[in-house]
Structure formats: structure tokens, C-alpha cells
CSV table of C-alpha atoms in Angstrom, one decimal:
chain,number,residue,atom,x,y,z
H,1,UNK,CA,-49.0,31.0,11.7
H,2,UNK,CA,-48.8,31.9,8.0
H,3,UNK,CA,-45.7,32.8,6.2
H,4,UNK,CA,-46.7,36.5,6.1
H,5,UNK,CA,-47.2,36.5,9.9
H,6,UNK,CA,-43.8,35.1,10.6
H,7,UNK,CA,-42.0,38.4,9.9
H,8,UNK,CA,-39.4,39.2,7.3
H,9,UNK,CA,-36.5,36.8,6.8
H,10,UNK,CA,-34.1,39.8,7.1
H,11,UNK,CA,-35.2,42.2,9.8
H,12,UNK,CA,-34.3,45.8,8.7
H,13,UNK,CA,-32.0,47.9,10.8
H,14,UNK,CA,-32.1,51.7,10.7
H,15,UNK,CA,-28.6,53.2,10.7
H,16,UNK,CA,-27.8,56.8,11.6
H,17,UNK,CA,-24.4,58.2,10.9
H,18,UNK,CA,-23.2,60.0,14.1
H,19,UNK,CA,-22.9,63.7,13.4
H,20,UNK,CA,-22.8,65.3,16.9
H,21,UNK,CA,-19.3,65.4,18.4
H,22,UNK,CA,-20.3,63.3,21.4
H,23,UNK,CA,-21.8,60.6,19.3
H,24,UNK,CA,-18.8,60.6,16.9
H,25,UNK,CA,-16.5,60.2,19.9
H,26,UNK,CA,-18.5,57.3,21.2
H,27,UNK,CA,-18.4,55.6,17.8
H,28,UNK,CA,-14.7,56.1,17.6
H,29,UNK,CA,-14.3,54.7,21.1
H,30,UNK,CA,-16.4,51.7,20.2
H,31,UNK,CA,-14.3,51.0,17.1
H,32,UNK,CA,-11.1,51.1,19.3
H,33,UNK,CA,-12.7,48.7,21.8
H,34,UNK,CA,-13.8,46.3,19.0
H,35,UNK,CA,-10.2,46.1,17.8
H,36,UNK,CA,-8.9,45.4,21.4
H,37,UNK,CA,-11.7,42.9,22.3
H,38,UNK,CA,-12.4,40.7,19.4
H,39,UNK,CA,-14.2,37.8,21.2
H,40,UNK,CA,-17.3,37.4,23.4
H,41,UNK,CA,-17.8,35.6,26.7
H,42,UNK,CA,-21.4,34.6,27.3
H,43,UNK,CA,-22.4,34.5,30.9
H,44,UNK,CA,-26.0,33.2,30.6
H,45,UNK,CA,-29.6,34.5,30.8
H,46,UNK,CA,-31.0,37.3,32.9
H,47,UNK,CA,-34.7,37.9,33.3
H,48,UNK,CA,-37.1,40.8,33.9
H,49,UNK,CA,-40.5,42.1,32.9
H,50,UNK,CA,-41.6,44.3,30.0
H,51,UNK,CA,-45.0,45.8,29.4
H,52,UNK,CA,-47.0,47.0,26.4
H,53,UNK,CA,-50.2,49.0,26.7
H,54,UNK,CA,-53.3,48.0,24.8
H,55,UNK,CA,-53.1,51.0,22.5
H,56,UNK,CA,-49.6,49.9,21.4
H,57,UNK,CA,-50.6,46.5,20.3
H,58,UNK,CA,-49.3,45.9,16.8
H,59,UNK,CA,-46.4,48.2,17.5
H,60,UNK,CA,-42.9,47.0,18.4
H,61,UNK,CA,-42.2,49.1,21.5
H,62,UNK,CA,-42.2,47.6,25.0
H,63,UNK,CA,-41.3,49.2,28.3
H,64,UNK,CA,-39.2,47.6,31.0
H,65,UNK,CA,-41.0,47.6,34.3
H,66,UNK,CA,-38.9,45.1,36.2
H,67,UNK,CA,-35.1,45.4,35.6
H,68,UNK,CA,-33.7,42.6,33.4
H,69,UNK,CA,-31.1,41.6,35.9
H,70,UNK,CA,-32.7,38.6,37.7
H,71,UNK,CA,-30.9,35.3,37.7
H,72,UNK,CA,-34.0,33.1,37.1
H,73,UNK,CA,-37.5,33.5,35.7
H,74,UNK,CA,-39.3,33.1,39.1
H,75,UNK,CA,-37.4,36.0,40.5
H,76,UNK,CA,-38.8,38.2,37.7
H,77,UNK,CA,-42.3,36.8,38.3
H,78,UNK,CA,-42.0,37.6,42.0
H,79,UNK,CA,-41.0,41.1,41.2
H,80,UNK,CA,-44.0,41.5,39.0
H,81,UNK,CA,-46.1,40.0,41.8
H,82,UNK,CA,-44.9,42.8,44.1
H,83,UNK,CA,-45.3,45.5,41.5
H,84,UNK,CA,-49.0,44.6,41.0
H,85,UNK,CA,-49.7,44.1,44.7
H,86,UNK,CA,-48.3,47.6,45.5
H,87,UNK,CA,-50.2,49.1,42.6
H,88,UNK,CA,-53.4,47.5,44.0
H,89,UNK,CA,-52.6,48.9,47.4
H,90,UNK,CA,-51.5,52.4,46.5
H,91,UNK,CA,-52.7,53.3,43.0
H,92,UNK,CA,-56.0,51.5,42.3
H,93,UNK,CA,-58.8,54.1,41.9
H,94,UNK,CA,-61.7,51.7,42.4
H,95,UNK,CA,-62.6,48.3,43.8
H,96,UNK,CA,-62.9,47.0,40.2
H,97,UNK,CA,-59.3,48.1,39.4
H,98,UNK,CA,-58.1,46.6,42.7
H,99,UNK,CA,-60.0,43.4,42.0
H,100,UNK,CA,-58.3,43.0,38.6
H,101,UNK,CA,-54.8,43.6,40.0
H,102,UNK,CA,-55.4,41.2,42.9
H,103,UNK,CA,-56.6,38.5,40.5
H,104,UNK,CA,-53.3,38.8,38.6
H,105,UNK,CA,-51.4,38.6,41.9
H,106,UNK,CA,-53.3,35.5,42.9
H,107,UNK,CA,-52.2,33.8,39.7
H,108,UNK,CA,-48.6,34.8,40.2
H,109,UNK,CA,-48.7,33.3,43.7
H,110,UNK,CA,-49.6,29.8,42.4
H,111,UNK,CA,-48.6,29.5,38.7
H,112,UNK,CA,-45.5,29.9,36.6
H,113,UNK,CA,-46.9,32.8,34.6
H,114,UNK,CA,-44.8,34.3,31.9
H,115,UNK,CA,-47.5,36.6,30.4
H,116,UNK,CA,-50.7,38.2,31.6
H,117,UNK,CA,-52.9,41.1,30.8
H,118,UNK,CA,-54.2,43.5,33.5
H,119,UNK,CA,-56.3,46.6,33.0
H,120,UNK,CA,-55.3,47.1,29.4
H,121,UNK,CA,-51.5,46.4,29.9
H,122,UNK,CA,-49.7,43.3,28.8
H,123,UNK,CA,-46.9,42.1,31.0
H,124,UNK,CA,-44.3,39.6,29.8
H,125,UNK,CA,-41.4,38.0,31.6
H,126,UNK,CA,-38.5,38.5,29.2
H,127,UNK,CA,-35.2,36.8,28.8
H,128,UNK,CA,-31.9,38.5,27.9
H,129,UNK,CA,-28.5,37.1,27.2
H,130,UNK,CA,-25.6,38.6,29.2
H,131,UNK,CA,-22.2,38.7,27.6
H,132,UNK,CA,-18.9,40.7,27.7
H,133,UNK,CA,-16.2,41.5,25.3
H,134,UNK,CA,-12.8,39.9,25.9
H,135,UNK,CA,-9.3,40.4,24.5
H,136,UNK,CA,-7.0,37.7,23.2
H,137,UNK,CA,-5.8,37.0,26.8
H,138,UNK,CA,-9.3,36.5,28.2
H,139,UNK,CA,-9.4,39.9,29.8
H,140,UNK,CA,-12.9,41.3,30.2
H,141,UNK,CA,-13.5,44.8,28.8
H,142,UNK,CA,-13.4,47.6,31.3
H,143,UNK,CA,-15.4,50.9,31.0
H,144,UNK,CA,-14.7,53.0,28.0
H,145,UNK,CA,-13.6,56.7,28.2
H,146,UNK,CA,-16.9,57.8,26.7
H,147,UNK,CA,-19.1,55.7,29.1
H,148,UNK,CA,-21.1,58.2,31.3
H,149,UNK,CA,-19.5,59.2,34.6
H,150,UNK,CA,-20.6,61.7,37.2
H,151,UNK,CA,-18.8,65.1,37.1
H,152,UNK,CA,-18.3,64.8,40.9
H,153,UNK,CA,-18.1,61.2,42.1
H,154,UNK,CA,-20.2,60.7,45.2
H,155,UNK,CA,-18.8,58.2,47.7
H,156,UNK,CA,-21.1,58.9,50.6
H,157,UNK,CA,-22.9,56.0,52.3
H,158,UNK,CA,-26.3,57.0,50.9
H,159,UNK,CA,-25.2,57.6,47.3
H,160,UNK,CA,-26.4,54.2,46.1
H,161,UNK,CA,-30.0,55.1,46.9
H,162,UNK,CA,-29.7,58.2,44.8
H,163,UNK,CA,-28.1,56.5,41.8
H,164,UNK,CA,-30.0,55.6,38.7
H,165,UNK,CA,-31.4,52.1,38.6
H,166,UNK,CA,-30.5,49.7,35.9
H,167,UNK,CA,-33.1,49.8,33.1
H,168,UNK,CA,-35.1,52.6,34.8
H,169,UNK,CA,-37.6,54.0,32.3
H,170,UNK,CA,-36.1,51.9,29.5
H,171,UNK,CA,-38.1,51.6,26.3
H,172,UNK,CA,-37.3,48.6,24.1
H,173,UNK,CA,-37.6,49.7,20.5
H,174,UNK,CA,-36.1,47.5,17.8
H,175,UNK,CA,-36.9,50.1,15.2
H,176,UNK,CA,-34.8,52.9,16.9
H,177,UNK,CA,-31.9,54.1,14.7
H,178,UNK,CA,-28.4,52.7,15.5
H,179,UNK,CA,-24.9,53.9,14.9
H,180,UNK,CA,-23.0,51.9,12.2
H,181,UNK,CA,-21.1,49.9,14.8
H,182,UNK,CA,-24.2,49.2,16.9
H,183,UNK,CA,-26.0,48.0,13.7
H,184,UNK,CA,-23.0,45.8,12.8
H,185,UNK,CA,-23.0,44.2,16.3
H,186,UNK,CA,-26.7,43.6,16.2
H,187,UNK,CA,-26.6,41.9,12.9
H,188,UNK,CA,-23.6,39.9,13.8
H,189,UNK,CA,-25.3,38.6,17.0
H,190,UNK,CA,-28.5,37.4,15.3
H,191,UNK,CA,-27.2,33.8,14.9
H,192,UNK,CA,-25.8,33.7,18.4
H,193,UNK,CA,-26.6,30.3,20.0
H,194,UNK,CA,-25.1,28.0,22.6
H,195,UNK,CA,-22.9,25.2,21.5
H,196,UNK,CA,-20.5,22.8,23.1
H,197,UNK,CA,-20.7,19.7,25.2
H,198,UNK,CA,-20.9,21.6,28.5
H,199,UNK,CA,-24.6,22.5,27.8
H,200,UNK,CA,-27.3,19.9,28.2
H,201,UNK,CA,-29.1,18.8,25.1
H,202,UNK,CA,-32.4,20.6,26.0
H,203,UNK,CA,-30.5,23.9,26.5
H,204,UNK,CA,-28.8,23.5,23.1
H,205,UNK,CA,-32.1,22.6,21.4
H,206,UNK,CA,-33.9,25.6,22.9
H,207,UNK,CA,-31.1,28.0,21.9
H,208,UNK,CA,-31.2,26.8,18.3
H,209,UNK,CA,-35.0,27.0,18.2
H,210,UNK,CA,-34.8,30.6,19.6
H,211,UNK,CA,-32.7,31.7,16.6
H,212,UNK,CA,-35.6,30.7,14.4
H,213,UNK,CA,-38.6,31.8,16.5
H,214,UNK,CA,-36.9,35.2,17.5
H,215,UNK,CA,-34.6,35.9,14.6
H,216,UNK,CA,-33.8,39.5,15.5
H,217,UNK,CA,-31.9,40.9,18.6
H,218,UNK,CA,-32.1,44.1,20.5
H,219,UNK,CA,-29.0,45.4,22.2
H,220,UNK,CA,-29.7,46.8,25.7
H,221,UNK,CA,-27.8,49.7,27.3
H,222,UNK,CA,-24.4,48.8,28.8
H,223,UNK,CA,-24.3,48.0,32.5
H,224,UNK,CA,-21.4,47.5,34.9
H,225,UNK,CA,-20.4,45.0,37.6
H,226,UNK,CA,-17.4,43.9,39.7
H,227,UNK,CA,-15.6,40.7,38.6
H,228,UNK,CA,-12.8,39.0,40.5
H,229,UNK,CA,-10.0,36.5,39.9
H,230,UNK,CA,-7.6,34.7,42.1
H,231,UNK,CA,-4.3,33.5,40.6
H,232,UNK,CA,-4.8,32.1,37.1
H,233,UNK,CA,-8.4,31.2,37.7
H,234,UNK,CA,-11.4,32.4,35.7
H,235,UNK,CA,-13.1,35.8,36.2
H,236,UNK,CA,-16.2,35.5,38.2
H,237,UNK,CA,-18.9,38.1,39.0
H,238,UNK,CA,-19.0,39.4,42.6
H,239,UNK,CA,-21.7,42.1,42.3
H,240,UNK,CA,-25.0,42.7,40.6
H,241,UNK,CA,-25.3,45.0,37.6
H,242,UNK,CA,-25.0,48.7,38.1
H,243,UNK,CA,-26.1,51.6,35.8
H,244,UNK,CA,-22.8,53.3,35.8
H,245,UNK,CA,-19.1,52.4,36.2
H,246,UNK,CA,-18.9,54.7,39.2
H,247,UNK,CA,-21.8,52.8,40.9
H,248,UNK,CA,-19.8,49.6,40.4
H,249,UNK,CA,-16.7,51.2,41.9
H,250,UNK,CA,-18.6,52.3,44.9
H,251,UNK,CA,-20.0,48.8,45.3
H,252,UNK,CA,-16.4,47.5,45.2
H,253,UNK,CA,-15.3,50.2,47.7
H,254,UNK,CA,-17.9,48.9,50.2
H,255,UNK,CA,-16.9,45.3,49.6
H,256,UNK,CA,-13.2,46.0,50.2
H,257,UNK,CA,-13.6,48.1,53.3
H,258,UNK,CA,-16.7,46.6,55.0
H,259,UNK,CA,-17.7,43.2,53.7
H,260,UNK,CA,-14.5,41.5,52.9
H,261,UNK,CA,-12.9,42.3,56.2
H,262,UNK,CA,-15.8,40.7,58.0
H,263,UNK,CA,-15.8,37.7,55.7
H,264,UNK,CA,-12.1,37.1,56.4
H,265,UNK,CA,-12.4,37.6,60.1
H,266,UNK,CA,-10.5,40.8,60.2
H,267,UNK,CA,-13.5,42.6,61.7
H,268,UNK,CA,-16.1,40.8,63.8
H,269,UNK,CA,-19.6,40.5,62.2
H,270,UNK,CA,-21.1,42.0,65.3
H,271,UNK,CA,-18.8,45.1,65.3
H,272,UNK,CA,-20.3,48.5,65.0
H,273,UNK,CA,-21.4,49.2,61.4
H,274,UNK,CA,-19.1,52.3,61.3
H,275,UNK,CA,-16.0,50.0,61.8
H,276,UNK,CA,-14.3,49.2,58.4
H,277,UNK,CA,-10.9,48.9,56.9
H,278,UNK,CA,-10.4,52.7,56.9
H,279,UNK,CA,-11.7,53.1,60.5
H,280,UNK,CA,-10.6,50.0,62.4
H,281,UNK,CA,-11.4,49.4,66.0
H,282,UNK,CA,-8.7,49.7,68.6
H,283,UNK,CA,-6.9,46.7,69.8
H,284,UNK,CA,-6.4,44.8,66.5
H,285,UNK,CA,-3.5,42.4,66.2
H,286,UNK,CA,-0.7,43.3,63.9
H,287,UNK,CA,-1.8,40.8,61.4
H,288,UNK,CA,-5.4,42.1,61.4
H,289,UNK,CA,-4.1,45.7,61.1
H,290,UNK,CA,-1.9,44.8,58.1
H,291,UNK,CA,-4.8,43.0,56.5
H,292,UNK,CA,-7.2,45.9,56.9
H,293,UNK,CA,-4.6,48.3,55.6
H,294,UNK,CA,-4.2,46.3,52.4
H,295,UNK,CA,-7.9,46.5,51.8
H,296,UNK,CA,-8.0,50.2,52.6
H,297,UNK,CA,-5.1,51.0,50.2
H,298,UNK,CA,-6.9,49.1,47.4
H,299,UNK,CA,-10.1,50.9,48.1
H,300,UNK,CA,-8.4,54.3,48.2
H,301,UNK,CA,-7.0,53.6,44.7
H,302,UNK,CA,-10.6,53.5,43.4
H,303,UNK,CA,-11.2,57.0,44.7
H,304,UNK,CA,-8.0,58.4,43.1
H,305,UNK,CA,-9.5,58.6,39.6
H,306,UNK,CA,-11.2,56.3,37.1
H,307,UNK,CA,-9.5,53.2,38.4
H,308,UNK,CA,-11.0,50.0,37.1
H,309,UNK,CA,-8.7,47.4,38.6
H,310,UNK,CA,-7.2,46.8,42.1
H,311,UNK,CA,-5.7,43.9,43.9
H,312,UNK,CA,-5.9,42.9,47.6
H,313,UNK,CA,-4.9,39.7,49.3
H,314,UNK,CA,-4.1,37.9,46.1
H,315,UNK,CA,-7.5,38.7,44.4
H,316,UNK,CA,-7.7,41.0,41.5
H,317,UNK,CA,-10.9,43.0,41.3
H,318,UNK,CA,-12.0,44.6,38.0
H,319,UNK,CA,-14.9,46.9,36.9
H,320,UNK,CA,-16.3,45.1,33.9
H,321,UNK,CA,-18.5,46.3,31.1
H,322,UNK,CA,-21.6,44.1,30.8
H,323,UNK,CA,-23.7,43.8,27.7
H,324,UNK,CA,-27.1,42.2,27.2
H,325,UNK,CA,-29.2,41.3,24.2
H,326,UNK,CA,-32.9,40.4,23.9
H,327,UNK,CA,-33.9,38.0,21.2
H,328,UNK,CA,-36.9,39.5,19.3
H,329,UNK,CA,-39.6,37.9,17.2
H,330,UNK,CA,-42.8,38.9,15.5
H,331,UNK,CA,-44.6,39.1,18.8
H,332,UNK,CA,-41.9,41.0,20.6
H,333,UNK,CA,-39.2,40.0,23.1
H,334,UNK,CA,-38.4,36.4,24.0
H,335,UNK,CA,-39.9,34.8,27.1
H,336,UNK,CA,-38.1,32.2,29.3
H,337,UNK,CA,-37.3,29.0,27.5
H,338,UNK,CA,-38.5,25.5,28.6
H,339,UNK,CA,-34.9,24.7,29.7
H,340,UNK,CA,-34.6,27.8,31.9
H,341,UNK,CA,-34.9,26.7,35.5
H,342,UNK,CA,-36.0,28.6,38.7
H,343,UNK,CA,-34.5,28.3,42.1
H,344,UNK,CA,-37.9,28.3,43.8
H,345,UNK,CA,-41.6,27.9,43.2
H,346,UNK,CA,-44.4,30.6,43.1
H,347,UNK,CA,-45.5,31.7,46.6
H,348,UNK,CA,-47.5,34.2,48.5
H,349,UNK,CA,-45.2,37.2,49.1
H,350,UNK,CA,-47.5,39.8,50.8
H,351,UNK,CA,-50.3,40.0,53.4
H,352,UNK,CA,-53.8,39.7,52.1
H,353,UNK,CA,-55.2,42.8,50.6
H,354,UNK,CA,-58.9,43.1,50.2
H,355,UNK,CA,-60.9,44.9,47.5
H,356,UNK,CA,-61.3,48.0,49.7
H,357,UNK,CA,-57.5,48.4,50.0
H,358,UNK,CA,-57.2,47.1,53.6
H,359,UNK,CA,-54.1,45.1,54.4
H,360,UNK,CA,-54.7,42.2,56.8
H,361,UNK,CA,-51.4,41.9,58.6
H,362,UNK,CA,-52.9,39.6,61.2
H,363,UNK,CA,-53.5,36.8,58.7
H,364,UNK,CA,-50.7,34.4,57.9
H,365,UNK,CA,-49.3,34.6,54.4
H,366,UNK,CA,-50.9,32.1,52.2
H,367,UNK,CA,-53.9,31.5,54.6
H,368,UNK,CA,-56.3,29.8,52.3
H,369,UNK,CA,-59.1,30.3,54.7
H,370,UNK,CA,-59.0,34.0,54.1
H,371,UNK,CA,-61.5,35.4,51.6
């Protein structure tokens, strides 16, 4: 690669001064948060899939098609496998289109594929770094007053299915204008790399190399999750990423009233699904009733307003503000690094689908005799 193809030494950032009242309020809120939370805690990588259409080649925009929330590269590859399989099943307009999609699926079933092109679209498994802002006492930042919240919080059982998905419809555009604080954070995080003895040498080497190969960063929209801590121990995540703080609170509400009581033996696992800490079954012992009441009281606090921290049975639960960045190079977002590991190997995930769109459910998954 020539010097000219490597990209500029200093990647430009377009800054837009907030003029609208809402934007100005968000910028002021961000400034207050930066003063309170002056350090960062890096959790580690997350993975997803981004795509770029053929007519966009040479441009810098990519679109997220698999949310960048997966814990290892193979989970993102598996999600791309399913995306293309269902596209072949439900959307292909001809045998030729279906054949191309199924050829990509076949590769994903056997190979560790981080990039492929199908029907004029380029798909790439991408790597993001998840981090959070922390204060001087190690406290993780909670939602800000200007973070989006529903006008009427929905706590109904099916609300999660109606909620926005993390990264849904997200376009990754490193040339989009940023507020002054966003621009400052982006520039400040360009040299971010792992350091310290707790990281293996290959991880440190890959991290340092990424700063050179992908010198720019793109800040992704904020997401939210539940973290917990017992005693003086460290904060640890106890939920996946959610699109809004309310979605994270609703996740915690379910955990406190339904899941935790079952984990702790206060409600039998085979109890009716409607039984929870708010609606206990008759005949509980006094100890079980008291334990369930403590969980119910904590969960009720979440519903009493924008409550971001509760405690039950010696564990503190907090709604945390998660941030992610993608490293960006001349060819777009960073792919998985050699030192990134996966928990499992590629595999056949779906029944065989033939070129006519027929699903062969009677054939075992991965039956190599099928053609």
C-alpha cells in the first residue's frame, strides 16, 4: 500500500456547534458528566456485522446489519449466517439470487469468515470496544437527564418485543458532524490501546498495531445495561445492552421479580410463570415471603420514577451507561483481531434449503450427503 493510500495522518473531524435547544442541553449535560466522570473503564470487545453496497464503494458509510453486541466474533458470524439464510428463504427473487446467498451460507458454516460479498453487498464482521465513564470512586456513569426516555414508561410483559433494538438502522459515518464534546472525545480516544500485565502479549501487540492500521475512531450511540456489585467487589454486567435506559430498568425489574427469586430458591423453577415476587404463591415460609418482599420493594422503586440504582439481598444493581467505539481505517471499520477468540467453531445452523426455496426439515443438520 502506498503512502497516499494509507489515509491522512490526521483524520479530519467535522464539528457543528449545537444551536437547537435540545442539542445545546445535551452538550451541557455531557460537559457536566465529563466533569463528574473523568476516567474510563474498558470492558473489552464486542462484535457485529456491517455492510456496504457496491455503489457505495469508495465512500465511508457502512450500515449495521447485525447489532454490535456479541461477545465473540463467531457469534456475529453465526448471526450473519442466519441473516443470509432467511434472506435466501424469504426474499430471493430467483434461483440465481438464492444460489449466491446459499453459497455464502455454506462458507459461513465451515470457515472463520470475517468478510464476504454477496449480490453486490459487502459484509464485514466488525469489532467495537466497549467502555464506560467512571468517577473518582470507581462508580460507573448512570443515564443522563437528556438521554431519551419514553413519555409513558411501558412495564407490560410484552413491552420488550416492541422496544427499539440496539443499533437498528444504524449508519456508521465517520464524516458526520459532531458536537464539540463529541469531537473532543473522538480525538482523545484515537490512541486508546490496551496496556498492563494482565493482558497477554498477543493482545497487547494487536492493540498497538490497530492504532496504526485503524488510526481513527467512530463513537457509536450510547446503550444501557444492568451492572451489579456485592459488598466492596467490582461492578460486573448482569444484562445485555439495551437501546434505552428504560429498557434496562425493565430488564432489571424482570430479574428482581422473576429470575432472581428462582435462582435463590425462593420460587421453584417449575412454578407457574405468573408467580413472581409481586405475586407469590400461597404457602411460602416466612423466610421466603420476606425474601420475595425485599425483591418486590426494590423492583417497585424502579417504577417510581427514573430510578437508576436499587439494592436487594446485599447486592446493588445499577443502570449503567455503556459506550462503544469502532476503530476506523482507510478501508472502513476494524475486523476481529488475530488475538480475538471465539467460544465455538462454525457450524450448520439451519435445515438444508434448496435453490427452489424448499426447506428440507427431514434431513439432519450438516448432512453432507444432501445435495
